[in-house]
């Protein structure tokens, strides 16, 4: 397994992981119609745009065949008005690669870059019903607030977590 910075050529592979992982992660949470209508083509366009963003740091995880099996990124959301902060905007793995430590490695690489850039606080948003919220809690994310979002016509609770000490997160990730 290899983790590296993404390039524009990775957009299609990232889009496939994005769609496939949403379909498994959010099954029973987000309406099936919405999940079934996710498009590899639309997500590829989204990821081309995201990769081209100058403020986005995006990593991909590859298996031994060089196929993208996961990704993670951070950039500051327009809604984030907190000085010296940024947002973990995504971390997704194909279902068959979950629980193998790859998410931890992606998170560690992101937080090393976050530290290098001098950010003090990092936010992450996760649907309350998504079990990966426990992953964030394990690495020290604390509840900041809960909001409601509408996805596929369904109102869902979304938890906004904050990490306010990058060094503590990195210490936990290394253990």
Tab-separated table of C-alpha atoms in Angstrom, residues 8-119:
chain	number	residue	atom	x	y	z
A	8	UNK	CA	-5.099	15.475	-11.919
A	9	UNK	CA	-4.729	11.988	-13.440
A	10	UNK	CA	-6.195	10.504	-10.238
A	11	UNK	CA	-9.601	12.194	-10.570
A	12	UNK	CA	-11.318	9.171	-12.121
A	13	UNK	CA	-9.975	6.746	-9.489
A	14	UNK	CA	-10.876	9.103	-6.648
A	15	UNK	CA	-14.397	9.484	-8.083
A	16	UNK	CA	-14.845	5.708	-8.166
A	17	UNK	CA	-13.825	5.381	-4.509
A	18	UNK	CA	-16.034	8.354	-3.623
A	19	UNK	CA	-19.164	6.862	-5.227
A	20	UNK	CA	-18.538	3.267	-4.142
A	21	UNK	CA	-17.706	4.182	-0.551
A	22	UNK	CA	-20.780	6.441	-0.273
A	23	UNK	CA	-22.947	3.551	-1.460
A	24	UNK	CA	-21.613	1.224	1.246
A	25	UNK	CA	-21.040	3.713	4.072
A	26	UNK	CA	-24.370	5.500	3.774
A	27	UNK	CA	-26.621	2.547	2.896
A	28	UNK	CA	-29.609	2.764	5.214
A	29	UNK	CA	-28.692	6.340	6.183
A	30	UNK	CA	-29.099	8.288	2.925
A	31	UNK	CA	-32.044	7.333	0.656
A	32	UNK	CA	-31.239	4.543	-1.849
A	33	UNK	CA	-32.476	6.654	-4.780
A	34	UNK	CA	-29.864	9.283	-4.015
A	35	UNK	CA	-27.053	6.737	-3.634
A	36	UNK	CA	-28.062	4.836	-6.778
A	37	UNK	CA	-27.998	8.056	-8.802
A	38	UNK	CA	-24.452	9.013	-7.826
A	39	UNK	CA	-22.406	9.337	-10.994
A	40	UNK	CA	-18.755	8.452	-11.570
A	41	UNK	CA	-18.673	11.084	-14.337
A	42	UNK	CA	-20.055	13.870	-12.129
A	43	UNK	CA	-17.727	12.957	-9.279
A	44	UNK	CA	-14.772	12.892	-11.700
A	45	UNK	CA	-15.594	16.484	-12.697
A	46	UNK	CA	-15.889	17.431	-9.019
A	47	UNK	CA	-12.488	15.913	-8.251
A	48	UNK	CA	-10.812	17.575	-11.236
A	49	UNK	CA	-12.032	20.875	-9.770
A	50	UNK	CA	-10.936	19.909	-6.236
A	51	UNK	CA	-7.474	18.802	-7.379
A	52	UNK	CA	-7.019	22.095	-9.215
A	53	UNK	CA	-7.817	24.097	-6.059
A	54	UNK	CA	-4.632	25.733	-4.784
A	55	UNK	CA	-5.813	25.490	-1.167
A	56	UNK	CA	-6.634	21.765	-1.283
A	57	UNK	CA	-4.225	19.106	-0.018
A	58	UNK	CA	-5.310	15.707	-1.324
A	59	UNK	CA	-3.793	12.293	-0.713
A	60	UNK	CA	-4.586	8.961	-2.333
A	61	UNK	CA	-3.946	5.447	-1.049
A	62	UNK	CA	-3.071	2.818	-3.640
A	63	UNK	CA	-3.050	-0.951	-3.369
A	64	UNK	CA	-0.135	-3.051	-4.627
A	65	UNK	CA	-1.599	-2.947	-8.161
A	66	UNK	CA	-1.478	0.859	-8.183
A	67	UNK	CA	-5.280	1.182	-7.944
A	68	UNK	CA	-6.700	3.984	-5.825
A	69	UNK	CA	-8.492	2.441	-2.854
A	70	UNK	CA	-8.887	5.520	-0.670
A	71	UNK	CA	-8.322	9.235	-0.387
A	72	UNK	CA	-8.377	12.107	2.095
A	73	UNK	CA	-8.154	15.872	1.798
A	74	UNK	CA	-8.391	19.140	3.670
A	75	UNK	CA	-9.094	22.734	2.754
A	76	UNK	CA	-10.875	25.607	4.479
A	77	UNK	CA	-14.624	25.605	3.815
A	78	UNK	CA	-16.222	28.946	2.946
A	79	UNK	CA	-18.399	28.566	6.055
A	80	UNK	CA	-15.343	28.270	8.327
A	81	UNK	CA	-14.638	31.727	9.764
A	82	UNK	CA	-12.361	30.571	12.593
A	83	UNK	CA	-8.855	32.045	12.243
A	84	UNK	CA	-5.917	29.657	11.767
A	85	UNK	CA	-8.174	26.660	11.125
A	86	UNK	CA	-8.991	24.335	8.267
A	87	UNK	CA	-11.383	21.451	7.533
A	88	UNK	CA	-10.831	17.755	6.992
A	89	UNK	CA	-13.242	17.611	4.059
A	90	UNK	CA	-13.097	13.924	3.186
A	91	UNK	CA	-11.570	10.603	4.044
A	92	UNK	CA	-12.965	7.579	2.223
A	93	UNK	CA	-11.827	4.003	1.684
A	94	UNK	CA	-13.349	1.199	-0.325
A	95	UNK	CA	-15.195	-1.101	2.075
A	96	UNK	CA	-12.819	-4.048	1.642
A	97	UNK	CA	-9.860	-1.870	2.745
A	98	UNK	CA	-11.493	-0.464	5.873
A	99	UNK	CA	-10.225	-1.552	9.293
A	100	UNK	CA	-6.677	-2.185	8.042
A	101	UNK	CA	-4.994	1.006	9.335
A	102	UNK	CA	-5.089	2.849	6.004
A	103	UNK	CA	-7.421	5.550	7.328
A	104	UNK	CA	-5.044	6.155	10.228
A	105	UNK	CA	-2.112	6.499	7.814
A	106	UNK	CA	-4.053	8.945	5.637
A	107	UNK	CA	-5.039	10.964	8.703
A	108	UNK	CA	-1.449	11.028	9.947
A	109	UNK	CA	-0.126	12.303	6.616
A	110	UNK	CA	-2.834	14.977	6.527
A	111	UNK	CA	-2.061	16.115	10.071
A	112	UNK	CA	1.674	16.280	9.318
A	113	UNK	CA	0.857	18.680	6.464
A	114	UNK	CA	-1.620	20.578	8.682
A	115	UNK	CA	1.143	21.032	11.282
A	116	UNK	CA	3.610	22.126	8.591
A	117	UNK	CA	1.136	24.786	7.437
A	118	UNK	CA	0.697	26.000	11.010
A	119	UNK	CA	-3.022	25.402	11.502
